[in-house]
């Protein structure tokens, strides 16, 4: 069977023009995906059933047994953590928040290790943004700062920026100027009209210099900043001020390097400054296909995008104290439910060591690095392949994931729903 | 089948001409009926004020920009924290509460139906997801058409049928309720960092004017026979001297519908300023209400400002940027491709500030100088003028000249020379308040026929019982009692069930979403139009197949299917 206009459940581009062919309960072909998307759709190697760790290796268990044991682990804990969420659909994320509230748990998503600093910056100064179609149809200047879409978001440039058809551009490719700012000459940099190579850790200083120059304070700027010549900075400011629409995109090269959220704040304030001369917008390059959805869901349910601690009944938010990284590094957490992410692949080693010492239940279709130390893994349908649901693109546009395979696996919503119901029996009302 | 009997209710039900009668209300399942059996559960209202459930015809509770208001404002979230309790989930937020915060607070104030003021079609799914988590009210969404490319092109070509066809397809695809125009043309111009100043400016690249868009959409609205009229946020919001633009805009509306208004103007307070700069800004509420009094085919809501902290949020992106340049706080903006925009900033309205004091006075003046209360809906454009939890203060001020004078004495001393408020004696009565908080809304939204906003048999059993014996209270003196009574119901009944009691919500509830699906004949189905499809495919970043909001997003729904005349 052939399905058109399917969403790719891999990166924050959330491409929705994929053609998928499925036969005999598996995906046999995909069109329009990039390599990352293709391997997601064709990926096999799913866990067949729930597995539980015993003294002598893994043992197969039923879903009922797995649910009972998850319930025990979470109800017995004093400081449970519900972590992950970026790889599942919104409906499951909603149940996660209800569950955290009922348990008095900490609920956190992978923002803690990617765009958490962007959120902190936005909470200080706001976020002048737009949907990606605004950029596609209007932007004549594109800036990629500390991100490498060619590798991490391979269709970003063809769908939304450099190579995309734009209503107000005669020849989109020729009419757009692409500026790439990074600490090394990436593949994306090779495609740029202007490449700005910054010394590692120099983003903040360069952003400050650009802001000053947009304000007309050239005289304050030394001849070179973090390896970038004043002349090149002046050139960039000219390009931006003369743009009709200048769109900035940034990635973990800005959020996770020296300066962290201050870098992002400075970038936002640069866009704010440019907005007094022309149209300017800024967009974080969100990684997982629904990490932004997790922020959205958490926000309407609890008031905060991530790092929410319900231990006092109310929703309490204080990144630095209440993220997964914080409560694991302090060894406070005494049981964890991991949903749709692989913390062993991205949390600091200190946190992983602690996770290895406490009961960990993982809900994930595939064996991954976290499987190495979790006590129980429960496979589910893959969101966007055999499960439907809502995902939010990096710019906040919500689209419904399609389902191309029938499945025996429960979806995240079904499985978490059952666990939550069982929890309500014990703790509810 | 469940039966409920509300006894000894002191009823004001303006739609049915009942103004203060002690009566019993019989309820079977979700409907009000003539009578119920002796086994019915009984609630003794003990002569307390009993009204149809409150209806807010313009509020911001759900969707992309509302959620961004929360996302960017942990300081606001901290201001409204409650833990999980009984059947109530934990809540956060004061001016932009979480969805549960909204639903509980509205419910304990007696509100049972809410219109979200602005939904971008491309992001409609988000609004509907949040509606699902707003379980104690029925919800509907104004759908934004102010910068819709396909519509502007059809308006330019003078093709009214095409305008109507695009509107119908979009409303039904995104499960919207009504046509919303926010700074028509201005949001498209803002895609280039520009704006329009009033209705006769040309919109860059599209060769149409706001006036042409407004007129065309009013016509399309009537061709599609929609329950509500065009819902308009005028151009040039918040600028000194903008009242002339507002008056010119009102002049565009002709009386085209015998059942309701042909134009609904929202938050008119923000559009009633005289003067030429912030230095000489003054109230033009008299000119504005003179126009409204002579145009019964226009209904408006106040957009009252109250002093204190809040968050402003609107599709009017350029306006928010201007406001940001005055307040220097923090600014978010979110333009939506081919459709509209959005902006958000937190604000603090101060009594010591002359402009803020004038704004405060204008809202009250609009309500007090409008002769017919059916034309004036009480609102703050929540949370833009103030969060909705402060409606009781507005009610009390409208009912008490003394309360207003007391407030007036603490605002900026320059205010009294710039506003007519001190000279206004009028004190609204209970019936007028009942009209301005539910009956007028039901009529303006076209919901009376589906049983909203009144209490006759056949109506939906949405009822608010307020803990006040109005025969013992003189609102002009006892205004604090009035304020208290409207803050928390004794009982809120939704769909025939008690959902809130003395400030506690007692059931989980399931919201119902009201939307429209105009019955357009197949030859006008724009989704079969090659030109429309081609442009959609080329310029949106979402495929047309993935654009419509699927049925699963509406757990319960009331779909209205007007017959159209194209
Ligand atoms: S760019 Fe991202 S969403 Fe698009 S196909 Fe590649 S991995 Fe999937
Ligand atoms: Zn509004």
Tab-separated table of N, CA, C and O in Angstrom, chain A residues 228-314:
chain	number	residue	atom	x	y	z
A	228	UNK	N	36.978	37.219	14.220
A	228	UNK	CA	36.223	37.779	13.090
A	228	UNK	C	36.635	39.238	12.886
A	228	UNK	O	36.661	40.016	13.838
A	229	UNK	N	36.951	39.584	11.645
A	229	UNK	CA	37.409	40.954	11.402
A	229	UNK	C	36.244	41.933	11.448
A	229	UNK	O	35.106	41.586	11.119
A	230	UNK	N	36.578	43.146	11.859
A	230	UNK	CA	35.561	44.193	11.913
A	230	UNK	C	34.941	44.417	10.538
A	230	UNK	O	33.746	44.673	10.406
A	231	UNK	N	35.782	44.255	9.536
A	231	UNK	CA	35.313	44.457	8.172
A	231	UNK	C	34.200	43.454	7.825
A	231	UNK	O	33.183	43.799	7.247
A	232	UNK	N	34.438	42.205	8.207
A	232	UNK	CA	33.411	41.202	7.910
A	232	UNK	C	32.134	41.477	8.701
A	232	UNK	O	31.025	41.335	8.186
A	233	UNK	N	32.292	41.904	9.948
A	233	UNK	CA	31.116	42.230	10.755
A	233	UNK	C	30.315	43.354	10.097
A	233	UNK	O	29.087	43.306	10.019
A	234	UNK	N	31.056	44.368	9.603
A	234	UNK	CA	30.383	45.490	8.972
A	234	UNK	C	29.610	45.016	7.735
A	234	UNK	O	28.478	45.428	7.487
A	235	UNK	N	30.238	44.121	7.006
A	235	UNK	CA	29.614	43.547	5.810
A	235	UNK	C	28.283	42.858	6.186
A	235	UNK	O	27.256	43.056	5.534
A	236	UNK	N	28.333	42.078	7.241
A	236	UNK	CA	27.126	41.355	7.671
A	236	UNK	C	26.025	42.328	8.088
A	236	UNK	O	24.853	42.168	7.731
A	237	UNK	N	26.411	43.343	8.848
A	237	UNK	CA	25.419	44.317	9.295
A	237	UNK	C	24.765	44.989	8.085
A	237	UNK	O	23.541	45.178	8.041
A	238	UNK	N	25.577	45.302	7.070
A	238	UNK	CA	25.030	45.905	5.853
A	238	UNK	C	24.007	44.973	5.203
A	238	UNK	O	22.902	45.384	4.840
A	239	UNK	N	24.402	43.703	5.072
A	239	UNK	CA	23.496	42.730	4.448
A	239	UNK	C	22.176	42.669	5.222
A	239	UNK	O	21.091	42.712	4.646
A	240	UNK	N	22.280	42.595	6.531
A	240	UNK	CA	21.064	42.445	7.352
A	240	UNK	C	20.184	43.687	7.281
A	240	UNK	O	18.967	43.593	7.137
A	241	UNK	N	20.812	44.849	7.405
A	241	UNK	CA	20.002	46.071	7.408
A	241	UNK	C	19.349	46.318	6.064
A	241	UNK	O	18.273	46.905	5.985
A	242	UNK	N	19.980	45.848	5.005
A	242	UNK	CA	19.399	46.045	3.672
A	242	UNK	C	18.460	44.917	3.270
A	242	UNK	O	17.874	44.951	2.194
A	243	UNK	N	18.355	43.922	4.130
A	243	UNK	CA	17.463	42.805	3.798
A	243	UNK	C	16.019	43.268	3.839
A	243	UNK	O	15.674	44.204	4.552
A	244	UNK	N	15.164	42.577	3.077
A	244	UNK	CA	13.731	42.817	3.221
A	244	UNK	C	13.202	41.986	4.379
A	244	UNK	O	12.269	42.365	5.082
A	245	UNK	N	13.814	40.817	4.544
A	245	UNK	CA	13.369	39.898	5.593
A	245	UNK	C	14.564	39.046	5.965
A	245	UNK	O	15.107	38.334	5.132
A	246	UNK	N	14.984	39.150	7.205
A	246	UNK	CA	16.187	38.454	7.649
A	246	UNK	C	15.803	37.379	8.673
A	246	UNK	O	15.236	37.690	9.715
A	247	UNK	N	16.074	36.114	8.349
A	247	UNK	CA	15.664	35.014	9.232
A	247	UNK	C	16.887	34.347	9.853
A	247	UNK	O	17.781	33.886	9.134
A	248	UNK	N	16.928	34.318	11.175
A	248	UNK	CA	18.048	33.710	11.883
A	248	UNK	C	17.616	32.344	12.422
A	248	UNK	O	16.525	32.217	12.983
A	249	UNK	N	18.448	31.344	12.234
A	249	UNK	CA	18.229	30.026	12.833
A	249	UNK	C	19.441	29.695	13.679
A	249	UNK	O	20.570	29.990	13.295
A	250	UNK	N	19.211	29.090	14.844
A	250	UNK	CA	20.381	28.750	15.670
A	250	UNK	C	20.208	27.369	16.293
A	250	UNK	O	19.095	26.863	16.453
A	251	UNK	N	21.338	26.777	16.655
A	251	UNK	CA	21.307	25.421	17.195
A	251	UNK	C	22.126	25.284	18.455
A	251	UNK	O	22.477	26.289	19.101
A	252	UNK	N	22.438	24.047	18.789
A	252	UNK	CA	23.135	23.787	20.046
A	252	UNK	C	24.548	24.363	20.063
A	252	UNK	O	25.156	24.479	21.115
A	253	UNK	N	25.065	24.755	18.895
A	253	UNK	CA	26.348	25.443	18.858
A	253	UNK	C	26.276	26.778	19.591
A	253	UNK	O	27.293	27.328	20.020
A	254	UNK	N	25.069	27.293	19.757
A	254	UNK	CA	24.897	28.540	20.498
A	254	UNK	C	24.400	28.250	21.922
A	254	UNK	O	24.824	28.886	22.886
A	255	UNK	N	23.511	27.260	22.059
A	255	UNK	CA	22.862	27.051	23.361
A	255	UNK	C	23.726	26.278	24.344
A	255	UNK	O	23.552	26.399	25.550
A	256	UNK	N	24.633	25.436	23.824
A	256	UNK	CA	25.350	24.531	24.719
A	256	UNK	C	26.836	24.875	24.784
A	256	UNK	O	27.643	24.084	25.245
A	257	UNK	N	27.224	26.048	24.292
A	257	UNK	CA	28.627	26.447	24.399
A	257	UNK	C	28.744	27.590	25.406
A	257	UNK	O	27.727	28.054	25.935
A	258	UNK	N	29.969	28.039	25.628
A	258	UNK	CA	30.173	29.033	26.680
A	258	UNK	C	29.209	30.212	26.523
A	258	UNK	O	29.082	30.762	25.443
A	259	UNK	N	28.582	30.583	27.614
A	259	UNK	CA	27.608	31.674	27.550
A	259	UNK	C	26.177	31.173	27.538
A	259	UNK	O	25.264	31.850	27.975
A	260	UNK	N	25.974	29.959	27.001
A	260	UNK	CA	24.678	29.290	26.973
A	260	UNK	C	23.490	30.227	26.756
A	260	UNK	O	23.375	30.843	25.723
A	261	UNK	N	22.627	30.382	27.774
A	261	UNK	CA	21.398	31.125	27.521
A	261	UNK	C	21.685	32.602	27.245
A	261	UNK	O	20.920	33.277	26.570
A	262	UNK	N	22.824	33.084	27.722
A	262	UNK	CA	23.169	34.488	27.440
A	262	UNK	C	23.457	34.675	25.951
A	262	UNK	O	23.190	35.740	25.392
A	263	UNK	N	24.032	33.646	25.322
A	263	UNK	CA	24.237	33.715	23.868
A	263	UNK	C	22.902	33.893	23.166
A	263	UNK	O	22.747	34.723	22.281
A	264	UNK	N	21.953	33.063	23.573
A	264	UNK	CA	20.658	33.096	22.899
A	264	UNK	C	19.977	34.433	23.147
A	264	UNK	O	19.414	35.056	22.251
A	265	UNK	N	20.064	34.885	24.380
A	265	UNK	CA	19.469	36.178	24.693
A	265	UNK	C	20.067	37.279	23.813
A	265	UNK	O	19.355	38.125	23.276
A	266	UNK	N	21.359	37.221	23.650
A	266	UNK	CA	22.031	38.214	22.819
A	266	UNK	C	21.576	38.115	21.357
A	266	UNK	O	21.354	39.129	20.697
A	267	UNK	N	21.396	36.890	20.889
A	267	UNK	CA	20.930	36.701	19.503
A	267	UNK	C	19.511	37.246	19.342
A	267	UNK	O	19.199	37.905	18.345
A	268	UNK	N	18.674	36.989	20.322
A	268	UNK	CA	17.296	37.509	20.251
A	268	UNK	C	17.321	39.038	20.256
A	268	UNK	O	16.599	39.698	19.511
A	269	UNK	N	18.191	39.597	21.084
A	269	UNK	CA	18.244	41.062	21.157
A	269	UNK	C	18.818	41.674	19.878
A	269	UNK	O	18.475	42.801	19.516
A	270	UNK	N	19.651	40.911	19.190
A	270	UNK	CA	20.121	41.372	17.881
A	270	UNK	C	18.939	41.445	16.904
A	270	UNK	O	18.775	42.417	16.158
A	271	UNK	N	18.115	40.417	16.934
A	271	UNK	CA	16.939	40.386	16.056
A	271	UNK	C	15.975	41.521	16.411
A	271	UNK	O	15.402	42.183	15.539
A	272	UNK	N	15.815	41.760	17.696
A	272	UNK	CA	14.997	42.863	18.194
A	272	UNK	C	15.534	44.190	17.627
A	272	UNK	O	14.783	45.023	17.102
A	273	UNK	N	16.844	44.355	17.692
A	273	UNK	CA	17.487	45.562	17.181
A	273	UNK	C	17.270	45.701	15.673
A	273	UNK	O	16.914	46.769	15.183
A	274	UNK	N	17.420	44.587	14.958
A	274	UNK	CA	17.228	44.610	13.508
A	274	UNK	C	15.776	44.928	13.143
A	274	UNK	O	15.508	45.512	12.092
A	275	UNK	N	14.855	44.532	14.032
A	275	UNK	CA	13.437	44.769	13.760
A	275	UNK	C	13.117	46.255	13.682
A	275	UNK	O	12.040	46.632	13.231
A	276	UNK	N	13.998	47.086	14.150
A	276	UNK	CA	13.783	48.532	14.040
A	276	UNK	C	14.215	49.049	12.670
A	276	UNK	O	14.004	50.212	12.337
A	277	UNK	N	14.878	48.176	11.894
A	277	UNK	CA	15.328	48.586	10.554
A	277	UNK	C	14.641	47.821	9.443
A	277	UNK	O	14.436	48.331	8.356
A	278	UNK	N	14.340	46.546	9.719
A	278	UNK	CA	13.725	45.717	8.685
A	278	UNK	C	12.927	44.626	9.384
A	278	UNK	O	12.728	44.674	10.591
A	279	UNK	N	12.463	43.650	8.619
A	279	UNK	CA	11.784	42.519	9.243
A	279	UNK	C	12.841	41.493	9.640
A	279	UNK	O	13.702	41.139	8.830
A	280	UNK	N	12.796	41.023	10.873
A	280	UNK	CA	13.768	40.023	11.316
A	280	UNK	C	13.092	39.028	12.247
A	280	UNK	O	12.212	39.397	13.031
A	281	UNK	N	13.485	37.781	12.120
A	281	UNK	CA	12.900	36.731	12.967
A	281	UNK	C	13.999	35.772	13.406
A	281	UNK	O	15.070	35.728	12.806
A	282	UNK	N	13.712	35.000	14.435
A	282	UNK	CA	14.698	34.028	14.916
A	282	UNK	C	13.976	32.735	15.308
A	282	UNK	O	12.865	32.778	15.846
A	283	UNK	N	14.597	31.609	14.999
A	283	UNK	CA	13.962	30.310	15.230
A	283	UNK	C	14.988	29.301	15.733
A	283	UNK	O	16.027	29.125	15.097
A	284	UNK	N	14.720	28.661	16.853
A	284	UNK	CA	15.629	27.587	17.297
A	284	UNK	C	15.447	26.344	16.427
A	284	UNK	O	14.324	25.994	16.071
A	285	UNK	N	16.551	25.696	16.076
A	285	UNK	CA	16.488	24.467	15.277
A	285	UNK	C	16.261	23.308	16.243
A	285	UNK	O	17.219	22.729	16.769
A	286	UNK	N	15.004	22.994	16.496
A	286	UNK	CA	14.700	21.931	17.453
A	286	UNK	C	15.039	20.573	16.850
A	286	UNK	O	14.788	20.336	15.683
A	287	UNK	N	15.583	19.697	17.669
A	287	UNK	CA	16.116	18.431	17.179
A	287	UNK	C	15.073	17.363	16.914
A	287	UNK	O	14.716	17.088	15.772
A	288	UNK	N	14.568	16.747	17.993
A	288	UNK	CA	13.611	15.653	17.810
A	288	UNK	C	12.309	16.165	17.220
A	288	UNK	O	11.914	17.293	17.482
A	289	UNK	N	11.613	15.295	16.506
A	289	UNK	CA	10.451	15.762	15.740
A	289	UNK	C	9.366	16.354	16.624
A	289	UNK	O	8.609	17.202	16.199
A	290	UNK	N	9.273	15.925	17.898
A	290	UNK	CA	8.204	16.494	18.732
A	290	UNK	C	8.716	16.995	20.079
A	290	UNK	O	7.983	17.009	21.057
A	291	UNK	N	9.947	17.425	20.124
A	291	UNK	CA	10.440	17.990	21.381
A	291	UNK	C	9.706	19.302	21.661
A	291	UNK	O	9.368	19.621	22.804
A	292	UNK	N	9.402	20.040	20.597
A	292	UNK	CA	8.682	21.289	20.822
A	292	UNK	C	7.262	21.020	21.320
A	292	UNK	O	6.736	21.744	22.166
A	293	UNK	N	6.677	19.938	20.811
A	293	UNK	CA	5.345	19.555	21.273
A	293	UNK	C	5.337	19.261	22.759
A	293	UNK	O	4.389	19.598	23.484
A	294	UNK	N	6.397	18.639	23.215
A	294	UNK	CA	6.484	18.348	24.641
A	294	UNK	C	6.523	19.645	25.455
A	294	UNK	O	5.872	19.769	26.493
A	295	UNK	N	7.252	20.645	24.957
A	295	UNK	CA	7.256	21.948	25.630
A	295	UNK	C	5.859	22.569	25.623
A	295	UNK	O	5.408	23.143	26.617
A	296	UNK	N	5.180	22.469	24.493
A	296	UNK	CA	3.838	23.055	24.370
A	296	UNK	C	2.854	22.378	25.332
A	296	UNK	O	2.118	23.033	26.063
A	297	UNK	N	2.853	21.058	25.301
A	297	UNK	CA	1.926	20.304	26.153
A	297	UNK	C	2.189	20.621	27.627
A	297	UNK	O	1.273	20.943	28.391
A	298	UNK	N	3.452	20.535	28.026
A	298	UNK	CA	3.784	20.836	29.421
A	298	UNK	C	3.283	22.222	29.807
A	298	UNK	O	2.827	22.440	30.928
A	299	UNK	N	3.391	23.162	28.872
A	299	UNK	CA	3.046	24.545	29.186
A	299	UNK	C	1.544	24.728	29.390
A	299	UNK	O	1.121	25.348	30.358
A	300	UNK	N	0.718	24.172	28.498
A	300	UNK	CA	-0.711	24.407	28.747
A	300	UNK	C	-1.225	23.576	29.917
A	300	UNK	O	-2.167	23.968	30.592
A	301	UNK	N	-0.564	22.438	30.179
A	301	UNK	CA	-1.006	21.588	31.283
A	301	UNK	C	-0.506	22.091	32.638
A	301	UNK	O	-1.203	21.997	33.643
A	302	UNK	N	0.751	22.571	32.675
A	302	UNK	CA	1.350	22.870	33.981
A	302	UNK	C	1.814	24.318	34.112
A	302	UNK	O	2.066	24.792	35.208
A	303	UNK	N	1.973	25.017	32.996
A	303	UNK	CA	2.455	26.398	33.031
A	303	UNK	C	3.905	26.558	32.608
A	303	UNK	O	4.350	27.673	32.378
A	304	UNK	N	4.644	25.462	32.521
A	304	UNK	CA	6.074	25.569	32.219
A	304	UNK	C	6.483	24.569	31.134
A	304	UNK	O	5.947	23.468	31.070
A	305	UNK	N	7.491	24.950	30.324
A	305	UNK	CA	7.859	24.094	29.187
A	305	UNK	C	8.617	22.817	29.548
A	305	UNK	O	8.575	21.845	28.811
A	306	UNK	N	9.358	22.814	30.635
A	306	UNK	CA	10.141	21.633	30.998
A	306	UNK	C	10.537	21.764	32.475
A	306	UNK	O	10.200	22.758	33.124
A	307	UNK	N	11.227	20.736	32.992
A	307	UNK	CA	11.768	20.803	34.357
A	307	UNK	C	10.710	21.147	35.403
A	307	UNK	O	10.869	22.082	36.184
A	308	UNK	N	9.612	20.388	35.427
A	308	UNK	CA	8.516	20.705	36.343
A	308	UNK	C	8.508	19.716	37.501
A	308	UNK	O	8.491	18.505	37.299
A	309	UNK	N	8.490	20.261	38.693
A	309	UNK	CA	8.550	19.445	39.901
A	309	UNK	C	7.205	19.560	40.630
A	309	UNK	O	6.823	20.641	41.071
A	310	UNK	N	6.508	18.432	40.757
A	310	UNK	CA	5.203	18.434	41.428
A	310	UNK	C	5.298	17.956	42.870
A	310	UNK	O	4.289	17.619	43.477
A	311	UNK	N	6.514	17.905	43.441
A	311	UNK	CA	6.632	17.245	44.746
A	311	UNK	C	5.854	17.974	45.850
A	311	UNK	O	5.496	17.387	46.850
A	312	UNK	N	5.577	19.266	45.638
A	312	UNK	CA	4.766	19.976	46.643
A	312	UNK	C	3.316	20.157	46.209
A	312	UNK	O	2.613	21.022	46.717
A	313	UNK	N	2.897	19.372	45.224
A	313	UNK	CA	1.506	19.470	44.779
A	313	UNK	C	1.346	20.475	43.670
A	313	UNK	O	0.772	20.175	42.625
A	314	UNK	N	1.857	21.671	43.850
A	314	UNK	CA	1.821	22.675	42.802
A	314	UNK	C	2.897	22.372	41.760
A	314	UNK	O	3.820	21.613	42.031
